[in-house]
Amino acid sequence: MKFSYDLLEEIRNRCDIVDIISEYVHLKQAGKSFKGLCPFHGEKTPSFMVSPEKQLFHCFGCGEGGNVFNFLMKYEKISFFEAVKMLAKKSGVSLPVDEEKENILNRQKERLYKLNNLAANYYRECLFKTNQGKKIINYLKKRGINDTSVEKYKLGYAPSDWDALTNFLKKKGYSYEELTKARIINKSKIEGKYIDYFRDRIIFPIFNLAGRVIGFGGRVLDDSLPKYINSPETLVYNKGSNLYSLKFAKEDIRKKGYLIIVEGYTDVLITQQYEFNNVAASLGTALTARQIDLIKRFTDMVLIAYDADSAGNMATLRSLDLLVKAGLEVKVIDLPQGYDPADFLIKKGRTPFQNLIDRSLSLIDYKLKLLYLKYGFQGVEGKVKVVKGILPTLSVIGNEVELRAQTKKISEELKLSEEAILIELKRYKRGEKDSSHNFIKLNSESGNIKAEKILIGCMLENEKIGRDILKKLKAKDFTVPLHRQIVEAIEKILKDDKIIDSQKVIDCLNDDKAAKLISKILMEETITFDGKIISGYVDTINNFKLTQERKNLEKRAKILDEKIKISEKIEKDDLKELREIVRQLKGQNIN
């Protein structure tokens, strides 16, 4: 459908580009324009500009730009038509409707729903009224699937004949073309005959939220592969946009406050038989963004109950990170090796499964468990691999408090500094592929050097904290010459009662090395305003200073002692100095 220029102009005039983009990007006014971090590429310094005057946006970092329609198309990954519809709805502008095309599409969908329903009923007839179907019912009972589930989920059986369903639906007035588009049948490439898509399989109809049949899943009766196949995509079915059994689970999900996601149809049926009704399956794929949007309509907590092999699969773990990124709380039900939810419930019962739910691990803890088992955590190399393995999940945590808590826990378990892990996280977010050498080097950096950097960052970021720190430390207490120069500049600026900031310090020093170090500290180090943590860093520097003083005194005492031993006459001044050194050593107190 084409839209007139006048219509598009009306929509643009009613939708201010700043207001629309502000729903996706945090914008701050910068002169006549607004500035923010570009949503289309990773950056720390805002280069994304929005002009209310010109009603345009442009990123000077990656080059993306255009008008409000272009922004929505890029951000939401939608077509121009969909972007126009979205903004028209926001602005209250009515769009012309191509009623003829709309009616044709609706008629096609309705006919497809009816066709799917006919197919589902045919498969059910074959389950109950054929000899092979009766064998299937006995097979289902042996697998633990009861009559209630068979009825509730309208299970069926696809006969082994090549064209049984095809012939049935042809008699109902459907053409080969319609049946092919419905993905119920295929055309044989060899003989050119039309054959049923599902043959000699248990059939699991797939329902949408309204309870209409949109597709099918089929399971073999033996160990042949593929064990499961699903309907290909059609006008009414997209497996990446649906969850099996969500129709039956949605009310219980709302009541219990969480959704349990399993892998297969049987897992759903068995778990619901054991009164865990808040269960759905992901239709044989890693979770997609569209499925996650569907989940968010009903809950903000998801429990994953995959068998151990699947749950440890990297594709699975990546899809679980998408759940975290979407703001959902994610836990993993840690099933014993060799069990899926259905097997566990049948063999162990309801209470043990509930215990597993109660003891479910956070996604971070589950991934750490897998990483520890794979790499260990004693040697440096193992620690580096564990940290690199957990970074994808850390990178999608949106809550700063949770991120700090998780980082602290990991640092304590691996005996690494929090700063090292957080800097690695920043590098990961910037897209640096391999920084393990830098990570090892950073983690081995002495505590006092790290403390000096962080305290410099604190002083540059907060004037009050800066003055408090300088009551306890002086520039001479900083061991790195460049650190001392920066602190001296801070002291000088604060002495003149001026407000401190990084730009003034850089201007005051007029030194390229100092400018680079300041920007590095403020971009890479984890700056904190927590009083206890800052006091700890101050203690680190003071303790290091006392330790160095002790070492110097002990070295001087050793020299004097040797001198006294070999000298025939003890010099008064030497003896006096030695006594003073002993007194100072006794008086030193290192925390």
Coordinates of C-alpha atoms in Angstrom, one line a residue:
M1 CA 0.0 0.0 0.0
K2 CA 1.4 3.5 -0.9
F3 CA 0.9 6.5 1.3
S4 CA 0.5 10.0 0.0
Y5 CA 3.1 12.6 0.9
D6 CA 0.3 14.7 2.6
L7 CA -0.6 11.8 4.9
L8 CA 3.1 11.1 5.8
E9 CA 3.6 14.8 6.5
E10 CA 0.5 14.9 8.7
I11 CA 1.8 12.0 10.8
R12 CA 5.3 13.6 11.0
N13 CA 3.8 16.9 12.2
R14 CA 1.8 15.2 14.9
C15 CA 4.7 13.0 16.1
D16 CA 7.7 15.0 17.3
I17 CA 10.9 13.1 16.6
V18 CA 12.4 13.9 20.0
D19 CA 9.4 12.6 21.8
I20 CA 9.4 9.3 19.8
I21 CA 13.1 8.6 20.0
S22 CA 13.1 9.5 23.8
E23 CA 11.0 6.4 24.3
Y24 CA 14.0 4.4 23.1
V25 CA 17.1 6.5 23.9
H26 CA 17.9 8.8 26.9
L27 CA 18.4 12.2 25.3
K28 CA 19.9 15.3 26.8
Q29 CA 19.6 18.8 25.3
A30 CA 22.8 20.0 23.5
G31 CA 22.2 23.5 22.2
K32 CA 19.3 23.4 19.7
S33 CA 19.6 19.6 19.3
F34 CA 19.5 16.6 21.6
K35 CA 22.2 14.1 22.2
G36 CA 22.4 10.5 23.4
L37 CA 24.1 7.1 23.1
C38 CA 23.5 5.6 19.7
P39 CA 21.2 2.5 20.0
F40 CA 22.6 1.0 16.8
H41 CA 26.2 0.6 17.8
G42 CA 28.1 0.4 21.2
E43 CA 29.5 3.6 22.4
K44 CA 30.4 5.3 25.6
T45 CA 30.5 8.9 24.4
P46 CA 27.2 10.2 22.9
S47 CA 27.5 10.8 19.1
F48 CA 23.8 10.3 18.4
M49 CA 22.1 13.6 17.6
V50 CA 18.4 14.5 17.1
S51 CA 17.3 17.8 15.6
P52 CA 13.7 18.9 16.6
E53 CA 14.1 21.8 14.1
K54 CA 14.9 19.5 11.1
Q55 CA 13.0 16.5 12.5
L56 CA 16.0 14.3 11.7
F57 CA 18.4 12.1 13.6
H58 CA 22.0 11.2 12.8
C59 CA 24.8 9.2 14.5
F60 CA 28.3 10.7 13.9
G61 CA 29.8 7.4 15.1
C62 CA 28.1 4.8 12.8
G63 CA 26.5 7.0 10.2
E64 CA 22.8 5.9 10.8
G65 CA 20.3 8.7 10.2
G66 CA 17.1 9.8 8.7
N67 CA 13.6 10.7 9.9
V68 CA 11.3 9.3 12.5
F69 CA 10.1 6.5 10.1
N70 CA 13.7 5.4 9.4
F71 CA 14.4 5.3 13.2
L72 CA 11.5 3.0 13.9
M73 CA 12.2 0.7 11.0
K74 CA 15.8 0.3 12.1
Y75 CA 15.2 0.0 15.8
E76 CA 12.0 -2.2 15.8
K77 CA 13.2 -4.1 12.7
I78 CA 9.9 -3.4 10.9
S79 CA 8.8 -2.4 7.4
F80 CA 8.0 1.1 6.3
F81 CA 4.4 0.2 6.2
E82 CA 4.5 -1.1 9.8
A83 CA 6.4 2.1 11.0
V84 CA 3.7 4.3 9.4
K85 CA 0.9 2.2 11.0
M86 CA 2.7 2.5 14.4
L87 CA 3.1 6.3 14.3
A88 CA -0.4 6.8 12.8
K89 CA -1.8 5.0 15.9
K90 CA 0.3 7.1 18.3
S91 CA -0.7 10.3 16.6
G92 CA -4.4 9.5 16.0
V93 CA -4.2 9.7 12.3
S94 CA -6.5 7.4 10.4
L95 CA -5.0 5.3 7.6
P96 CA -6.9 4.5 4.4
V97 CA -7.7 0.7 4.4
D98 CA -7.5 -1.4 1.3
E99 CA -10.6 -3.3 2.3
E100 CA -10.4 -5.6 -0.7
K101 CA -6.9 -6.9 0.2
E102 CA -7.7 -7.0 3.9
N103 CA -10.8 -9.1 3.3
I104 CA -9.0 -11.5 1.0
L105 CA -6.3 -12.0 3.6
N106 CA -8.8 -12.6 6.3
R107 CA -10.7 -15.1 4.2
Q108 CA -7.5 -16.9 3.4
K109 CA -6.7 -17.1 7.2
E110 CA -10.2 -18.3 8.1
R111 CA -10.1 -21.0 5.4
L112 CA -6.6 -22.1 6.7
Y113 CA -7.9 -22.3 10.3
K114 CA -10.8 -24.5 9.1
L115 CA -8.4 -26.7 7.1
N116 CA -6.2 -27.2 10.2
N117 CA -9.2 -28.0 12.3
L118 CA -10.4 -30.6 9.7
A119 CA -6.9 -32.1 9.7
A120 CA -6.8 -32.2 13.5
N121 CA -10.1 -34.0 13.6
Y122 CA -9.0 -36.5 10.9
Y123 CA -5.9 -37.3 12.9
R124 CA -8.0 -37.9 16.1
E125 CA -10.4 -40.2 14.1
C126 CA -7.3 -42.2 13.0
L127 CA -6.1 -42.4 16.6
F128 CA -9.4 -43.8 18.0
K129 CA -10.9 -45.7 15.0
T130 CA -7.9 -47.5 13.4
N131 CA -6.1 -50.6 14.5
Q132 CA -2.8 -48.8 14.5
G133 CA -4.3 -45.9 16.3
K134 CA -5.4 -48.1 19.2
K135 CA -1.8 -49.4 19.5
I136 CA -0.7 -45.7 19.7
I137 CA -3.1 -45.1 22.6
N138 CA -1.5 -48.1 24.5
Y139 CA 1.9 -46.6 23.6
L140 CA 0.9 -43.2 25.0
K141 CA -0.3 -44.8 28.3
K142 CA 3.0 -46.7 28.6
R143 CA 4.8 -43.3 28.2
G144 CA 2.7 -42.0 31.1
I145 CA 0.3 -39.9 29.0
N146 CA -3.3 -40.4 30.3
D147 CA -6.7 -40.1 28.6
T148 CA -7.3 -36.6 30.0
S149 CA -4.2 -35.3 28.3
V150 CA -5.1 -37.1 25.0
E151 CA -8.5 -35.3 25.1
K152 CA -7.3 -31.9 26.4
Y153 CA -4.5 -31.6 23.8
K154 CA -6.5 -33.3 21.0
L155 CA -3.7 -35.8 20.2
G156 CA -4.0 -37.7 17.0
Y157 CA -2.3 -40.2 14.7
A158 CA -1.1 -39.6 11.1
P159 CA -1.4 -42.9 9.1
S160 CA 1.6 -44.4 7.3
D161 CA -0.2 -44.1 3.9
W162 CA 1.5 -41.7 1.6
D163 CA -1.7 -39.7 0.8
A164 CA -4.4 -40.5 3.4
L165 CA -4.9 -36.9 4.6
T166 CA -4.5 -35.5 1.1
N167 CA -7.4 -37.7 -0.2
F168 CA -9.5 -36.8 2.8
L169 CA -9.1 -33.0 2.4
K170 CA -9.5 -33.2 -1.4
K171 CA -13.0 -34.6 -0.8
K172 CA -13.7 -31.6 1.5
G173 CA -13.1 -29.3 -1.4
Y174 CA -9.5 -28.2 -0.9
S175 CA -7.2 -27.9 -3.9
Y176 CA -3.6 -29.2 -4.1
E177 CA -2.5 -25.6 -4.2
E178 CA -4.3 -24.8 -1.0
L179 CA -3.0 -27.9 0.8
T180 CA 0.5 -27.2 -0.4
K181 CA 0.4 -23.6 0.9
A182 CA -1.0 -24.9 4.2
R183 CA 2.1 -27.1 4.4
I184 CA -0.1 -30.1 5.1
I185 CA 1.2 -31.9 1.9
N186 CA 4.3 -31.8 -0.2
K187 CA 4.9 -32.6 -3.9
S188 CA 7.3 -35.4 -4.5
K189 CA 10.3 -34.2 -6.5
I190 CA 10.9 -37.7 -8.0
E191 CA 7.4 -38.9 -9.0
G192 CA 5.6 -35.6 -8.9
K193 CA 2.9 -37.0 -6.6
Y194 CA 1.3 -35.2 -3.7
I195 CA 2.1 -36.8 -0.3
D196 CA 1.2 -36.1 3.3
Y197 CA 3.7 -34.1 5.3
F198 CA 3.1 -36.2 8.5
R199 CA 3.1 -39.9 8.1
D200 CA 3.1 -42.7 10.8
R201 CA 3.5 -40.2 13.6
I202 CA 1.8 -39.2 16.8
I203 CA 0.2 -35.8 16.1
F204 CA 0.3 -32.9 18.6
P205 CA -1.9 -30.0 17.4
I206 CA -0.5 -26.5 18.1
F207 CA -3.0 -23.9 19.3
N208 CA -2.7 -20.2 19.4
L209 CA -3.9 -18.2 22.4
A210 CA -7.4 -18.1 21.0
G211 CA -7.5 -21.9 20.9
R212 CA -7.4 -22.2 17.2
V213 CA -5.2 -24.9 15.5
I214 CA -2.4 -23.2 13.7
G215 CA 0.0 -26.1 13.0
F216 CA 1.1 -29.5 14.1
G217 CA 4.0 -31.4 15.7
G218 CA 4.7 -35.0 14.8
R219 CA 6.7 -37.7 16.8
V220 CA 7.9 -41.0 15.5
L221 CA 7.0 -44.2 17.2
D222 CA 10.6 -45.7 17.2
D223 CA 14.1 -44.3 17.4
S224 CA 14.3 -43.1 13.8
L225 CA 15.3 -39.5 13.0
P226 CA 14.1 -36.9 13.1
K227 CA 12.3 -37.8 16.2
Y228 CA 10.1 -34.6 16.0
I229 CA 9.0 -32.5 13.1
N230 CA 6.9 -29.3 13.1
S231 CA 4.7 -27.8 10.5
P232 CA 6.6 -25.4 8.3
E233 CA 5.6 -21.7 8.5
T234 CA 2.3 -20.6 7.0
L235 CA 0.0 -17.6 6.9
V236 CA -1.2 -18.4 10.5
Y237 CA 1.8 -20.3 12.0
N238 CA 5.3 -19.1 12.9
K239 CA 7.1 -21.3 15.4
G240 CA 9.4 -18.5 16.6
S241 CA 6.3 -16.5 17.6
N242 CA 4.4 -19.2 19.5
L243 CA 4.8 -21.4 22.6
Y244 CA 3.2 -24.8 22.8
S245 CA 0.5 -25.0 25.4
L246 CA 0.6 -21.3 26.4
K247 CA -3.2 -21.3 25.8
F248 CA -3.6 -23.9 28.6
A249 CA -0.9 -22.4 30.9
K250 CA -1.6 -18.7 30.8
E251 CA -4.1 -18.5 33.8
D252 CA -1.8 -20.6 36.0
I253 CA 1.2 -18.5 35.0
R254 CA -0.5 -15.4 36.2
K255 CA -1.6 -17.1 39.5
K256 CA 1.9 -18.5 40.3
G257 CA 3.8 -15.6 38.9
Y258 CA 6.2 -17.6 36.7
L259 CA 6.4 -19.8 33.6
I260 CA 8.2 -23.1 33.4
I261 CA 9.7 -23.7 29.9
V262 CA 10.3 -27.2 28.8
E263 CA 11.6 -28.6 25.5
G264 CA 9.1 -31.1 24.2
Y265 CA 5.4 -31.9 23.9
T266 CA 5.6 -34.9 26.2
D267 CA 7.3 -32.8 28.9
V268 CA 4.3 -30.4 28.8
L269 CA 1.7 -33.1 29.0
I270 CA 3.3 -35.0 31.9
T271 CA 4.2 -31.9 33.9
Q272 CA 0.6 -30.6 33.6
Q273 CA -0.7 -34.1 34.6
Y274 CA 1.3 -33.6 37.9
E275 CA -0.5 -30.3 38.4
F276 CA 2.3 -28.0 37.2
N277 CA 0.0 -26.2 34.8
N278 CA 2.2 -23.1 34.3
V279 CA 4.3 -25.0 31.6
A280 CA 4.9 -24.3 27.9
A281 CA 7.4 -25.6 25.3
S282 CA 9.5 -23.6 22.9
L283 CA 8.6 -25.7 19.8
G284 CA 12.1 -27.2 19.2
T285 CA 14.0 -23.9 18.9
A286 CA 16.2 -21.7 21.0
L287 CA 14.0 -19.0 22.4
T288 CA 13.4 -16.1 20.0
A289 CA 12.8 -12.4 20.7
R290 CA 9.2 -12.8 19.6
Q291 CA 8.6 -15.6 22.0
I292 CA 10.1 -13.6 24.8
D293 CA 7.7 -10.7 24.0
L294 CA 4.9 -13.2 24.3
I295 CA 6.1 -14.4 27.6
K296 CA 6.3 -10.8 29.0
R297 CA 2.6 -10.4 28.5
F298 CA 2.0 -12.9 31.3
T299 CA 5.0 -12.9 33.7
D300 CA 8.4 -11.5 34.5
M301 CA 9.9 -14.7 35.8
V302 CA 10.9 -17.8 33.8
L303 CA 12.2 -21.2 35.0
I304 CA 14.0 -23.4 32.5
A305 CA 13.5 -27.1 32.8
Y306 CA 15.5 -28.6 29.9
D307 CA 17.4 -31.9 30.2
A308 CA 21.1 -31.4 31.3
D309 CA 22.6 -31.8 27.8
S310 CA 20.2 -29.3 26.2
A311 CA 20.5 -26.8 29.1
G312 CA 24.3 -26.8 28.8
N313 CA 24.2 -26.2 25.0
M314 CA 25.7 -22.8 24.0
A315 CA 22.8 -21.9 21.7
T316 CA 20.4 -22.5 24.6
L317 CA 22.5 -20.4 27.0
R318 CA 22.6 -17.6 24.5
S319 CA 18.8 -17.6 24.1
L320 CA 18.5 -17.5 27.9
D321 CA 20.7 -14.4 28.0
L322 CA 18.0 -12.8 25.7
L323 CA 15.5 -13.4 28.5
V324 CA 17.7 -11.5 31.0
K325 CA 18.3 -8.7 28.4
A326 CA 14.5 -8.4 28.1
G327 CA 14.3 -7.7 31.9
L328 CA 13.0 -11.1 32.9
E329 CA 14.2 -13.0 36.0
V330 CA 15.6 -16.3 34.8
K331 CA 16.2 -19.5 36.9
V332 CA 17.3 -23.0 35.8
I333 CA 15.8 -26.2 37.3
D334 CA 18.9 -28.3 37.6
L335 CA 17.7 -31.7 36.6
P336 CA 20.0 -34.7 37.2
Q337 CA 22.0 -36.1 34.3
G338 CA 20.0 -38.3 32.0
Y339 CA 16.6 -36.9 33.0
D340 CA 14.1 -34.7 31.3
P341 CA 11.1 -33.3 33.2
A342 CA 8.7 -36.0 32.1
D343 CA 11.1 -38.9 33.1
F344 CA 11.9 -37.2 36.4
L345 CA 8.2 -36.8 37.4
I346 CA 7.2 -40.3 36.4
K347 CA 10.2 -41.9 38.2
K348 CA 10.5 -39.6 41.2
G349 CA 7.1 -37.9 41.7
R350 CA 5.7 -34.4 42.2
T351 CA 7.3 -33.5 45.5
P352 CA 10.9 -34.0 44.4
F353 CA 10.2 -32.0 41.3
Q354 CA 8.8 -29.2 43.4
N355 CA 12.0 -29.4 45.5
L356 CA 14.0 -28.9 42.3
I357 CA 11.9 -25.8 41.5
D358 CA 12.4 -24.4 45.0
R359 CA 16.2 -25.0 44.7
S360 CA 16.4 -23.7 41.1
L361 CA 19.6 -21.7 40.3
S362 CA 19.8 -18.2 38.9
L363 CA 21.1 -18.2 35.3
I364 CA 24.4 -16.7 36.6
D365 CA 24.9 -19.5 39.1
Y366 CA 23.9 -22.2 36.6
K367 CA 26.3 -20.9 34.0
L368 CA 29.1 -20.6 36.6
K369 CA 28.5 -24.2 37.6
L370 CA 28.9 -25.4 34.0
L371 CA 32.0 -23.2 33.5
Y372 CA 33.6 -24.4 36.8
L373 CA 33.1 -28.0 35.7
K374 CA 34.5 -27.3 32.3
Y375 CA 37.5 -25.1 33.1
G376 CA 38.1 -25.3 36.9
F377 CA 38.9 -22.2 38.8
Q378 CA 42.3 -22.7 40.5
G379 CA 44.7 -21.7 37.8
V380 CA 44.9 -18.3 36.0
E381 CA 44.0 -19.8 32.6
G382 CA 40.8 -21.4 34.0
K383 CA 39.8 -18.3 35.8
V384 CA 40.2 -16.2 32.6
K385 CA 38.0 -18.7 30.7
V386 CA 35.3 -18.7 33.4
V387 CA 35.2 -14.9 33.4
K388 CA 35.1 -14.8 29.6
G389 CA 32.3 -17.4 29.6
I390 CA 30.1 -15.4 32.1
L391 CA 30.6 -12.0 30.4
P392 CA 27.6 -12.4 27.9
T393 CA 25.2 -12.9 30.8
L394 CA 26.7 -10.1 32.9
S395 CA 26.6 -7.8 29.9
V396 CA 22.7 -8.0 29.6
I397 CA 22.0 -7.4 33.3
G398 CA 20.2 -4.0 33.4
N399 CA 20.1 -3.5 37.1
E400 CA 23.3 -1.9 38.5
V401 CA 22.8 -3.2 42.0
E402 CA 22.4 -6.8 40.8
L403 CA 25.4 -6.4 38.5
R404 CA 27.6 -5.3 41.4
A405 CA 26.3 -8.1 43.6
Q406 CA 26.9 -10.7 40.9
T407 CA 30.4 -9.3 40.2
K408 CA 31.3 -9.3 43.9
K409 CA 30.2 -12.9 44.2
I410 CA 32.2 -14.0 41.2
S411 CA 35.3 -12.1 42.4
E412 CA 35.1 -13.8 45.8
E413 CA 34.7 -17.3 44.3
L414 CA 37.6 -16.8 41.8
K415 CA 39.7 -14.7 44.2
L416 CA 39.9 -12.0 41.6
S417 CA 39.3 -8.2 42.0
E418 CA 35.9 -6.9 41.1
E419 CA 37.6 -4.1 39.2
A420 CA 39.3 -6.6 36.9
I421 CA 36.0 -8.3 36.1
L422 CA 34.2 -5.1 35.5
I423 CA 36.9 -3.8 33.2
E424 CA 36.7 -7.0 31.2
L425 CA 33.0 -6.5 31.0
K426 CA 33.5 -3.0 29.6
R427 CA 35.9 -4.4 27.0
Y428 CA 33.4 -7.1 26.1
K429 CA 30.7 -4.6 25.6
R430 CA 33.0 -2.5 23.3
G431 CA 33.5 -5.6 21.2
E432 CA 37.2 -6.4 22.0
K433 CA 37.5 -10.0 21.1
D434 CA 40.5 -11.2 23.2
S435 CA 41.8 -9.3 26.1
S436 CA 42.9 -12.3 28.3
H437 CA 46.5 -11.0 28.3
N438 CA 45.3 -7.6 29.5
F439 CA 43.0 -9.3 32.0
I440 CA 45.8 -11.4 33.6
K441 CA 48.1 -8.3 33.6
L442 CA 45.3 -6.2 35.2
N443 CA 44.5 -8.7 37.8
S444 CA 48.1 -9.0 38.8
E445 CA 48.4 -5.2 39.2
S446 CA 49.4 -4.4 42.7
G447 CA 46.6 -3.4 45.1
N448 CA 48.0 0.0 45.9
I449 CA 48.3 1.0 42.2
K450 CA 44.7 0.1 41.6
A451 CA 43.7 1.9 44.8
E452 CA 45.5 5.1 43.7
K453 CA 43.7 5.0 40.3
I454 CA 40.3 4.5 41.8
L455 CA 40.8 7.2 44.4
I456 CA 41.9 9.6 41.7
G457 CA 38.7 8.8 39.8
C458 CA 36.6 9.4 42.9
M459 CA 38.3 12.8 43.5
L460 CA 37.7 13.8 39.9
E461 CA 34.0 12.7 40.0
N462 CA 33.0 14.1 43.4
E463 CA 34.3 17.2 45.0
K464 CA 33.2 16.4 48.5
I465 CA 34.7 13.0 48.4
G466 CA 37.8 14.5 46.9
R467 CA 38.2 16.9 49.9
D468 CA 37.6 14.0 52.4
I469 CA 40.2 11.8 50.7
L470 CA 42.8 14.6 50.8
K471 CA 42.3 15.0 54.6
K472 CA 43.7 11.4 54.9
L473 CA 46.2 11.3 52.0
K474 CA 48.6 13.7 50.4
A475 CA 50.0 13.7 46.9
K476 CA 53.3 12.4 48.2
D477 CA 51.5 9.2 49.4
F478 CA 50.9 8.2 45.8
T479 CA 53.7 6.0 44.5
V480 CA 53.3 6.6 40.8
P481 CA 54.9 9.9 39.7
L482 CA 52.1 10.7 37.2
H483 CA 49.5 9.9 39.9
R484 CA 51.2 12.3 42.2
Q485 CA 51.2 15.1 39.6
I486 CA 47.4 14.6 39.1
V487 CA 46.7 14.7 42.8
E488 CA 48.9 17.8 43.2
A489 CA 46.8 19.4 40.5
I490 CA 43.6 18.4 42.3
E491 CA 45.0 19.8 45.6
K492 CA 45.8 23.1 43.9
I493 CA 42.4 23.5 42.3
L494 CA 40.6 22.6 45.6
K495 CA 42.9 25.0 47.5
D496 CA 41.6 27.8 45.3
D497 CA 38.0 26.8 46.3
K498 CA 37.3 25.9 42.7
I499 CA 34.9 23.1 41.6
I500 CA 36.9 20.1 40.6
D501 CA 36.4 18.2 37.3
S502 CA 38.5 16.2 35.0
Q503 CA 38.7 18.9 32.3
K504 CA 40.2 21.5 34.8
V505 CA 42.8 19.0 35.9
I506 CA 43.7 18.2 32.3
D507 CA 44.0 21.9 31.5
C508 CA 46.0 22.6 34.7
L509 CA 48.6 19.9 33.9
N510 CA 48.7 20.5 30.2
D511 CA 50.3 17.1 29.8
D512 CA 49.3 14.5 27.2
K513 CA 50.2 11.5 29.3
A514 CA 48.2 12.9 32.2
A515 CA 45.2 13.5 29.9
K516 CA 45.3 9.9 28.6
L517 CA 45.6 8.5 32.1
I518 CA 42.7 10.5 33.4
S519 CA 40.4 9.5 30.5
K520 CA 41.5 5.9 31.0
I521 CA 40.8 6.0 34.7
L522 CA 37.3 7.5 34.2
M523 CA 36.4 5.2 31.3
E524 CA 37.9 1.9 32.6
E525 CA 38.0 2.0 36.4
T526 CA 35.0 1.2 38.6
I527 CA 34.4 4.5 40.4
T528 CA 32.6 4.2 43.7
F529 CA 31.1 6.7 46.2
D530 CA 30.7 4.1 49.0
G531 CA 32.4 5.5 52.1
K532 CA 33.5 2.0 53.4
I533 CA 35.0 1.0 50.1
I534 CA 36.9 4.4 49.8
S535 CA 38.2 4.0 53.3
G536 CA 39.5 0.5 52.3
Y537 CA 41.4 2.0 49.4
V538 CA 42.8 4.8 51.6
D539 CA 44.0 2.1 54.1
T540 CA 45.6 0.1 51.2
I541 CA 47.7 3.1 50.3
N542 CA 48.6 4.0 53.9
N543 CA 49.5 0.3 54.6
F544 CA 51.6 0.1 51.5
K545 CA 53.4 3.3 52.6
L546 CA 54.0 1.9 56.1
T547 CA 55.3 -1.3 54.6
Q548 CA 57.7 0.5 52.3
E549 CA 58.9 2.6 55.3
R550 CA 59.4 -0.5 57.4
K551 CA 61.4 -2.1 54.6
N552 CA 63.6 1.0 54.3
L553 CA 64.1 1.2 58.1
E554 CA 64.9 -2.5 58.2
K555 CA 67.4 -2.1 55.4
R556 CA 69.1 0.9 57.1
A557 CA 69.1 -1.0 60.4
K558 CA 70.9 -3.9 58.7
I559 CA 73.5 -1.6 57.3
L560 CA 74.1 0.0 60.7
D561 CA 74.2 -3.4 62.4
E562 CA 76.9 -4.6 60.0
K563 CA 78.8 -1.4 60.4
I564 CA 78.8 -1.7 64.2
K565 CA 79.9 -5.4 64.1
I566 CA 83.0 -4.7 61.9
S567 CA 83.9 -1.4 63.6
E568 CA 86.4 -1.3 66.4
K569 CA 84.7 1.8 67.8
I570 CA 80.9 2.3 68.0
E571 CA 80.0 5.7 66.7
K572 CA 77.6 7.6 69.0
D573 CA 75.6 8.8 66.0
D574 CA 75.2 5.3 64.5
L575 CA 74.0 3.9 67.8
K576 CA 71.6 6.8 68.3
E577 CA 70.2 6.3 64.7
L578 CA 69.9 2.5 65.3
R579 CA 67.9 3.1 68.5
E580 CA 65.6 5.5 66.7
I581 CA 65.0 3.0 63.9
V582 CA 64.1 0.3 66.5
R583 CA 61.7 2.7 68.1
Q584 CA 60.0 3.6 64.8
L585 CA 59.7 -0.1 63.9
K586 CA 58.0 -0.8 67.2
G587 CA 55.7 2.1 66.8
Q588 CA 54.5 1.2 63.3
N589 CA 51.0 -0.3 63.1
I590 CA 50.0 -1.8 59.7
N591 CA 46.3 -2.8 59.4

